[in-house]
PDB file of N, CA and C in Angstrom:
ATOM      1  N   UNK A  15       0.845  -1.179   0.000  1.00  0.00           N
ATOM      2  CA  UNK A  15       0.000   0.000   0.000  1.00  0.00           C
ATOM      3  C   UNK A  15       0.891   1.244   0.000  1.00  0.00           C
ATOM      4  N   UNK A  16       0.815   2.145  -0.690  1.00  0.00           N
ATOM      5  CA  UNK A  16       1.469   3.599  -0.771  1.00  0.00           C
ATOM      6  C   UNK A  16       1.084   4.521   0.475  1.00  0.00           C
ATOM      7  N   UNK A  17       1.949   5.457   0.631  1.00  0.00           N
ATOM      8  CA  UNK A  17       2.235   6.294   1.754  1.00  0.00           C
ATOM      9  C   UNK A  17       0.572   6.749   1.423  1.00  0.00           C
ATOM     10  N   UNK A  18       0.624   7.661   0.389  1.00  0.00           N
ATOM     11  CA  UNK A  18      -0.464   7.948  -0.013  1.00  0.00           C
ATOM     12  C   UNK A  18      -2.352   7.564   0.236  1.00  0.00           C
ATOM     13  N   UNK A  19      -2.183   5.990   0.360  1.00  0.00           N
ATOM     14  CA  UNK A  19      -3.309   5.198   0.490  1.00  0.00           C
ATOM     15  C   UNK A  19      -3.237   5.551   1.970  1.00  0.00           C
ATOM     16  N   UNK A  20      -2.212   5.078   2.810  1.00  0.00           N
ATOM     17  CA  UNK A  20      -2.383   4.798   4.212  1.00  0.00           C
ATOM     18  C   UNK A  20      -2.517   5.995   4.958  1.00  0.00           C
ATOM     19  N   UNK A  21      -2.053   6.881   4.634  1.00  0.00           N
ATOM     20  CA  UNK A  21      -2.516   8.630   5.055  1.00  0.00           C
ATOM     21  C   UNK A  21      -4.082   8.770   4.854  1.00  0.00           C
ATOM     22  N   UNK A  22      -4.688   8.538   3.755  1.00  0.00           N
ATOM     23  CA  UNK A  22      -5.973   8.540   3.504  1.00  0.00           C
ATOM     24  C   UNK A  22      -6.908   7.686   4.165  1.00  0.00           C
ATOM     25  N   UNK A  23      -6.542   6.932   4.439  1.00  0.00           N
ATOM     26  CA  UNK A  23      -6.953   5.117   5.378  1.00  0.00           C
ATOM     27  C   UNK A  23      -6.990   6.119   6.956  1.00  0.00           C
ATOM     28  N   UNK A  24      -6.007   6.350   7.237  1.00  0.00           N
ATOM     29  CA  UNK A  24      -5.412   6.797   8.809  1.00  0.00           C
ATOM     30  C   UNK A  24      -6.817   7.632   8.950  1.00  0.00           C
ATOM     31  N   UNK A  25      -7.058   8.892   8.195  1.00  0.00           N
ATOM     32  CA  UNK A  25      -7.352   9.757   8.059  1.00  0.00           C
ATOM     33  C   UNK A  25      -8.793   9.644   7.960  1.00  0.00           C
ATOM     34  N   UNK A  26      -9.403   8.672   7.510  1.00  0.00           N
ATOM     35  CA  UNK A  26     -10.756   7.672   7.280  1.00  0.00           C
ATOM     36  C   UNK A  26     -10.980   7.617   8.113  1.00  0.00           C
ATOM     37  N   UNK A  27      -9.947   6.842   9.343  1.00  0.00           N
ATOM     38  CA  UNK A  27     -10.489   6.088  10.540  1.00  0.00           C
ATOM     39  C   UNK A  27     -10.425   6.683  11.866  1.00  0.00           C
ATOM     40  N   UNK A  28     -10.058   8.006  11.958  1.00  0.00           N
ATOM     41  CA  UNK A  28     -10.049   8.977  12.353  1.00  0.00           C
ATOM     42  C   UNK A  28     -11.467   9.556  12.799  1.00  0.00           C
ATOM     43  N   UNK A  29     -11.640  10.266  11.381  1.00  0.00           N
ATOM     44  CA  UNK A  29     -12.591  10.914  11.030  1.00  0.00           C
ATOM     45  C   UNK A  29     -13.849  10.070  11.372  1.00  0.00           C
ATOM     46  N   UNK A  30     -13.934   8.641  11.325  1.00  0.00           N
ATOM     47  CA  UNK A  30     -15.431   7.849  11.724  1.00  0.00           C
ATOM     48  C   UNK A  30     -15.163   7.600  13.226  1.00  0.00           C
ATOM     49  N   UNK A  31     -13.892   7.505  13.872  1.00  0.00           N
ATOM     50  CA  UNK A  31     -13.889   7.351  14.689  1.00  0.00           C
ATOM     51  C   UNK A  31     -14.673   8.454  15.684  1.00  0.00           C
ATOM     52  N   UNK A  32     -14.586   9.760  14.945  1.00  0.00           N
ATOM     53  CA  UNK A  32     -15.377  11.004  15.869  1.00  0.00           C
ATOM     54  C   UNK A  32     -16.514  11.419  15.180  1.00  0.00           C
ATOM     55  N   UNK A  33     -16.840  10.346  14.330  1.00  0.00           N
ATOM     56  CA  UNK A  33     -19.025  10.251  13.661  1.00  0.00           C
ATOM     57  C   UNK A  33     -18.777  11.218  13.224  1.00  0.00           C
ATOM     58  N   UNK A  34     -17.878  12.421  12.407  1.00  0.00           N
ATOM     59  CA  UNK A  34     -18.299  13.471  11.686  1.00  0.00           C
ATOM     60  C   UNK A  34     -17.983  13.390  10.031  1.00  0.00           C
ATOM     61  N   UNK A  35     -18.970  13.897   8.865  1.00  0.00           N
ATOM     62  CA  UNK A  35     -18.747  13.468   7.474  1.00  0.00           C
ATOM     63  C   UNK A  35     -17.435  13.878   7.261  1.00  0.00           C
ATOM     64  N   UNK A  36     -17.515  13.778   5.261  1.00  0.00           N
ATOM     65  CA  UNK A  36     -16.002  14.537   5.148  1.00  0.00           C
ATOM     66  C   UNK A  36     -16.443  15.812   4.879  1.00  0.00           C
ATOM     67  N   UNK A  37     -17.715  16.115   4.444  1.00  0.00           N
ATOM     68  CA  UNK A  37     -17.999  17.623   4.830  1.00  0.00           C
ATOM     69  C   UNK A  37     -18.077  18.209   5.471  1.00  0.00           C
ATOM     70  N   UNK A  38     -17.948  17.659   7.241  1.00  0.00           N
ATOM     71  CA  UNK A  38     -18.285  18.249   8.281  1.00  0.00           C
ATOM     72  C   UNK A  38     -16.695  18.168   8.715  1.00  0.00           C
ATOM     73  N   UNK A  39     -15.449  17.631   8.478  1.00  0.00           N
ATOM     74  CA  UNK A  39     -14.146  17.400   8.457  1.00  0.00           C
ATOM     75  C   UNK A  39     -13.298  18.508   7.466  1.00  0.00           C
ATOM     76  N   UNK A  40     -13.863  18.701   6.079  1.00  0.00           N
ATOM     77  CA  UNK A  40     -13.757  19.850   5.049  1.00  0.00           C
ATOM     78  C   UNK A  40     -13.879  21.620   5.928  1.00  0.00           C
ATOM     79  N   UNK A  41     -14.916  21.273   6.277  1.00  0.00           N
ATOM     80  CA  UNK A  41     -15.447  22.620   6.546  1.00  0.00           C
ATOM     81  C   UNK A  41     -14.891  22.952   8.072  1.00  0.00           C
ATOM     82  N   UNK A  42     -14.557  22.013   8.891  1.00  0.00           N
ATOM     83  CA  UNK A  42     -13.576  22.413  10.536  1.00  0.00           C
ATOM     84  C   UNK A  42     -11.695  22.867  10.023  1.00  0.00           C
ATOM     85  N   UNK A  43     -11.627  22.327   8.742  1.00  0.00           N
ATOM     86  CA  UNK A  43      -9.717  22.321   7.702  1.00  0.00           C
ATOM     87  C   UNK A  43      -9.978  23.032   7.540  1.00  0.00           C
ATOM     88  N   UNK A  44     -11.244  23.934   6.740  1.00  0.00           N
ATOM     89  CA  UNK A  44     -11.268  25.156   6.134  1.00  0.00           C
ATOM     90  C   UNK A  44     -10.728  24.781   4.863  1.00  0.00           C
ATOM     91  N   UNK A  45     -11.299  23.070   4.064  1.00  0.00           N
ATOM     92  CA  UNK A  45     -10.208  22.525   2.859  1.00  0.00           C
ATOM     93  C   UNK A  45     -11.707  22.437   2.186  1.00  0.00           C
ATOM     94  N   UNK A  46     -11.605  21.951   0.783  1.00  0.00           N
ATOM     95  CA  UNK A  46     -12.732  21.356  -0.378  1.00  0.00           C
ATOM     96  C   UNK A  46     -12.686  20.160   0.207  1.00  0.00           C
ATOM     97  N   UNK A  47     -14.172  19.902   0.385  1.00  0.00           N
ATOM     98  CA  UNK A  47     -14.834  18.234   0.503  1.00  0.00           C
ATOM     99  C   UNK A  47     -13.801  17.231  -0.386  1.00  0.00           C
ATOM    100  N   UNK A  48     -14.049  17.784  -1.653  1.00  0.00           N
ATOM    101  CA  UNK A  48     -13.363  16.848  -2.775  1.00  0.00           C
ATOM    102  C   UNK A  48     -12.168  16.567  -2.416  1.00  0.00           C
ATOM    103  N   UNK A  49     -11.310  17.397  -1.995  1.00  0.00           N
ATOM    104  CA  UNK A  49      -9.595  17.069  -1.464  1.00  0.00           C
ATOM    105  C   UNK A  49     -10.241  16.138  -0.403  1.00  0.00           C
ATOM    106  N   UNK A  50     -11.112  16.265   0.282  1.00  0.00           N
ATOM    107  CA  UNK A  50     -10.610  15.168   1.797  1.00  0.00           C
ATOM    108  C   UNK A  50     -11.261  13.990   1.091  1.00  0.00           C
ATOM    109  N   UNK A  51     -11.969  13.948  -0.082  1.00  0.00           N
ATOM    110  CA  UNK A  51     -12.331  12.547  -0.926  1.00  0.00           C
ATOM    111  C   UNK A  51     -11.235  11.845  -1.197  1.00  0.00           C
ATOM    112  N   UNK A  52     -10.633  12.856  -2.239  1.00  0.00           N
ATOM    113  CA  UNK A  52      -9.309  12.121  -2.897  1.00  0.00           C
ATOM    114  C   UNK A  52      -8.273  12.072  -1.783  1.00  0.00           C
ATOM    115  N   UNK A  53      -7.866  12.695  -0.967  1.00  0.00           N
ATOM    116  CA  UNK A  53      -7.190  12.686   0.100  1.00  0.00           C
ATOM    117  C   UNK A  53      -7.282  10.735   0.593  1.00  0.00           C
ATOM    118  N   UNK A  54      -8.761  10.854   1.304  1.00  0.00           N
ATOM    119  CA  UNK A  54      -9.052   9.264   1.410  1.00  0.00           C
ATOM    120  C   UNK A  54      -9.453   8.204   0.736  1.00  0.00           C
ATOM    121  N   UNK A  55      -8.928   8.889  -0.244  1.00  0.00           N
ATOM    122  CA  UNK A  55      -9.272   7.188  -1.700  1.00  0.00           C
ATOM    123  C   UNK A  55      -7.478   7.327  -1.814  1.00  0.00           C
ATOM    124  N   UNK A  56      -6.491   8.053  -1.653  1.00  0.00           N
ATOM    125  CA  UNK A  56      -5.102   7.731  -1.754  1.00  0.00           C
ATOM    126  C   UNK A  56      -4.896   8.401  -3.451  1.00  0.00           C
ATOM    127  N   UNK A  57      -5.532   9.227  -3.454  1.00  0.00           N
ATOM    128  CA  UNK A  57      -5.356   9.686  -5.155  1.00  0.00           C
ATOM    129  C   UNK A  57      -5.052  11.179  -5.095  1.00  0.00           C
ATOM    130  N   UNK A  58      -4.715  11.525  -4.008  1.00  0.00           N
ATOM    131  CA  UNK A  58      -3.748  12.954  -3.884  1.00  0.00           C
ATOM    132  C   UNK A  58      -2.685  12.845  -2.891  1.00  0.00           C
ATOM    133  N   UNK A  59      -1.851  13.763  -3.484  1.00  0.00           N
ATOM    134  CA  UNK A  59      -0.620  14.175  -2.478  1.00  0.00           C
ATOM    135  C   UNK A  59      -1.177  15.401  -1.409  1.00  0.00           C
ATOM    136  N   UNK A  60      -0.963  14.977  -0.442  1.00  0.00           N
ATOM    137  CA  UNK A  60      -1.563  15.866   0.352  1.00  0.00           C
ATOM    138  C   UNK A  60      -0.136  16.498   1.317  1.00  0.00           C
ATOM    139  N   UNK A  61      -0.391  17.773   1.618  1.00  0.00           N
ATOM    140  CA  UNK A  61       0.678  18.812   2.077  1.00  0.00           C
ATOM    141  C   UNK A  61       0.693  18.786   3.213  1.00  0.00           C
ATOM    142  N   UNK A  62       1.863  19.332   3.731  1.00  0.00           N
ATOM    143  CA  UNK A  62       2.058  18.999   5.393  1.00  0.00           C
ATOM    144  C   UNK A  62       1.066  19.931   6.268  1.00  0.00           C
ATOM    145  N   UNK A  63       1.040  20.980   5.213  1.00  0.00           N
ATOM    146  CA  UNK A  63      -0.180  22.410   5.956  1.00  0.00           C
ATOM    147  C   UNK A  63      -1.571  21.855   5.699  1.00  0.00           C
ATOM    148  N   UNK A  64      -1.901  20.889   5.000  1.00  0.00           N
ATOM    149  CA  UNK A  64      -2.845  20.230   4.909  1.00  0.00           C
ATOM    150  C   UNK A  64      -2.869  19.059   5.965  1.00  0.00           C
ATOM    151  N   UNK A  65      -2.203  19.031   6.149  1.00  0.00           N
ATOM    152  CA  UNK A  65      -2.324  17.752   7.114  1.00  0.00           C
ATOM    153  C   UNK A  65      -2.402  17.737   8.364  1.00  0.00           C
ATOM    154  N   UNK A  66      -1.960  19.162   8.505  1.00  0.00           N
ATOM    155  CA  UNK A  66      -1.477  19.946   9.846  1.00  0.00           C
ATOM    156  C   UNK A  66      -3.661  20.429  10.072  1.00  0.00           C
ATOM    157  N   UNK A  67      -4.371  21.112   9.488  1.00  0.00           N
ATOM    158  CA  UNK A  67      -5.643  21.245   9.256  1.00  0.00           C
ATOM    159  C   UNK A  67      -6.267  20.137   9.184  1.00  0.00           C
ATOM    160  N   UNK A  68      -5.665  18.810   8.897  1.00  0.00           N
ATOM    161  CA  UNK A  68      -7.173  18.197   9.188  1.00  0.00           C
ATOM    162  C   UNK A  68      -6.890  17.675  10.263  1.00  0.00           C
ATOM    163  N   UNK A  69      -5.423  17.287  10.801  1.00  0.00           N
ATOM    164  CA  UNK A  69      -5.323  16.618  12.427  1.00  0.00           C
ATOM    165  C   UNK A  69      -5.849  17.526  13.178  1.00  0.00           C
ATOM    166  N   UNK A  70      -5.774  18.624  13.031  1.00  0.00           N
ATOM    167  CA  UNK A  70      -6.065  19.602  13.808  1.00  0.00           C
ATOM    168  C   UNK A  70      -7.669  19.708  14.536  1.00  0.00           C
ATOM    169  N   UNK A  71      -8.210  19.407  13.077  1.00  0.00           N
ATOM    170  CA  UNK A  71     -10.006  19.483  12.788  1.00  0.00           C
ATOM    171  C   UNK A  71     -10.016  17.807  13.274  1.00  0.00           C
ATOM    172  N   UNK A  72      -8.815  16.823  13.075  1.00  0.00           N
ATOM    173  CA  UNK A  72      -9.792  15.539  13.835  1.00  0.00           C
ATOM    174  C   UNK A  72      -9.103  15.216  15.538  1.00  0.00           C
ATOM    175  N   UNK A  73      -8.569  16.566  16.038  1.00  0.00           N
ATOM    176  CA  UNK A  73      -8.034  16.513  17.474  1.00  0.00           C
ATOM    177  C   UNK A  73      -7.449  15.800  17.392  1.00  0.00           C
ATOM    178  N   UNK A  74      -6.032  15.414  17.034  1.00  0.00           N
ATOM    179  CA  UNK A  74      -5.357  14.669  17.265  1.00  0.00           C
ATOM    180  C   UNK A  74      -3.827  14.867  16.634  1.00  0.00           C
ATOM    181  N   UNK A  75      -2.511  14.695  17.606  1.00  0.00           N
ATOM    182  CA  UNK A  75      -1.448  15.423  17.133  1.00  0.00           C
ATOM    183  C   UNK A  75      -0.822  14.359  16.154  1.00  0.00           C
ATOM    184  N   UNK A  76       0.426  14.792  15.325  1.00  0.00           N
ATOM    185  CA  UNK A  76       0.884  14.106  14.243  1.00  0.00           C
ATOM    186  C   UNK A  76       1.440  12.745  15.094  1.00  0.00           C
ATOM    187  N   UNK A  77       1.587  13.068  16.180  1.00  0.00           N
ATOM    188  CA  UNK A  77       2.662  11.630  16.568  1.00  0.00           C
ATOM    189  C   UNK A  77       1.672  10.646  16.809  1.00  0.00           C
ATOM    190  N   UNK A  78       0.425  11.003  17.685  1.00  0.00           N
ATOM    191  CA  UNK A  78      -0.471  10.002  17.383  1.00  0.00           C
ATOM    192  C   UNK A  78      -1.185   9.104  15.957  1.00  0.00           C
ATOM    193  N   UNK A  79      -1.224  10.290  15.141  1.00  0.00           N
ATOM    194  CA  UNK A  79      -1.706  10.203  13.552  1.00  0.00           C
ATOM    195  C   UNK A  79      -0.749   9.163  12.974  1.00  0.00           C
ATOM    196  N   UNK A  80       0.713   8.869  13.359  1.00  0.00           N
ATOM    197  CA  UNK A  80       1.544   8.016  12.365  1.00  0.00           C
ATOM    198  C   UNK A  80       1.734   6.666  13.778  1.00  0.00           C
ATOM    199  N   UNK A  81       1.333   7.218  14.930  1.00  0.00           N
ATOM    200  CA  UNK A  81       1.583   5.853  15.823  1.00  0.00           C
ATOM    201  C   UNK A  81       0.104   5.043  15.426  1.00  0.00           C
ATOM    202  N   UNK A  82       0.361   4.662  14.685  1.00  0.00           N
ATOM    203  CA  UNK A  82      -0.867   3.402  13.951  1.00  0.00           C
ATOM    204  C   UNK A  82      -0.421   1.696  13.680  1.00  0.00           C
ATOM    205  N   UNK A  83      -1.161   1.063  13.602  1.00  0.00           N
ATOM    206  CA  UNK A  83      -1.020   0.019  13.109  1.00  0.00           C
ATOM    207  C   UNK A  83      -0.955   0.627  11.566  1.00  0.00           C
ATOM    208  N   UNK A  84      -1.608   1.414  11.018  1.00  0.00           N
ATOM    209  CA  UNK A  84      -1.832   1.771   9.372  1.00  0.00           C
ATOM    210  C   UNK A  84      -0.690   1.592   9.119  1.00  0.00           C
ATOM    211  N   UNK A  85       0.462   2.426   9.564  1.00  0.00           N
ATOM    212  CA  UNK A  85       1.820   2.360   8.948  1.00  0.00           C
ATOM    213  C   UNK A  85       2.862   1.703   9.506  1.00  0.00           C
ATOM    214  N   UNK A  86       2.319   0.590  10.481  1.00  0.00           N
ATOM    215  CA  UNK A  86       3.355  -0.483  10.435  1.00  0.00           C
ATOM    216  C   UNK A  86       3.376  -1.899   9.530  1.00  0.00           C
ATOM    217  N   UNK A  87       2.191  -1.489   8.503  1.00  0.00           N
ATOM    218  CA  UNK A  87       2.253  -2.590   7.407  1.00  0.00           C
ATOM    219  C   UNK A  87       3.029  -2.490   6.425  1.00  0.00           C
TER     220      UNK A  87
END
């Protein structure tokens, strides 16, 4: 699986983990719905200032975000 996929995966399970859509996740980033689509289908490169906005919007800091099982596969 690509960095790419598993950022988007992480970022999935996150986001259901706190019951809110990706429009209701879009709009706390202050990002387009569509980026946090492609974001979690693994079909964009997503930016660190982007990434920094949606951990932000799903409460949770980067060290937790990469301490996953996601990216120890």
């Amino acid at each position: 699986m690509s960095i790419k996929a598993k950022i988007g995966l992480r970022i999935r399970e996150c986001r259901k983990e706190l019951g809110i859509s990706q429009e209701s996740l879009a709009n706390k980033a202050d990002i387009d719905r569509t980026y946090v689509t492609d974001v979690e289908n693994g079909r964009r490169n997503i930016s660190v200032e982007n990434l920094e906005k949606i951990l932000i919007a799903l409460q949770i800091e980067f060290k937790d975000f990469f301490n996953s099982k996601t990216f120890s596969k």
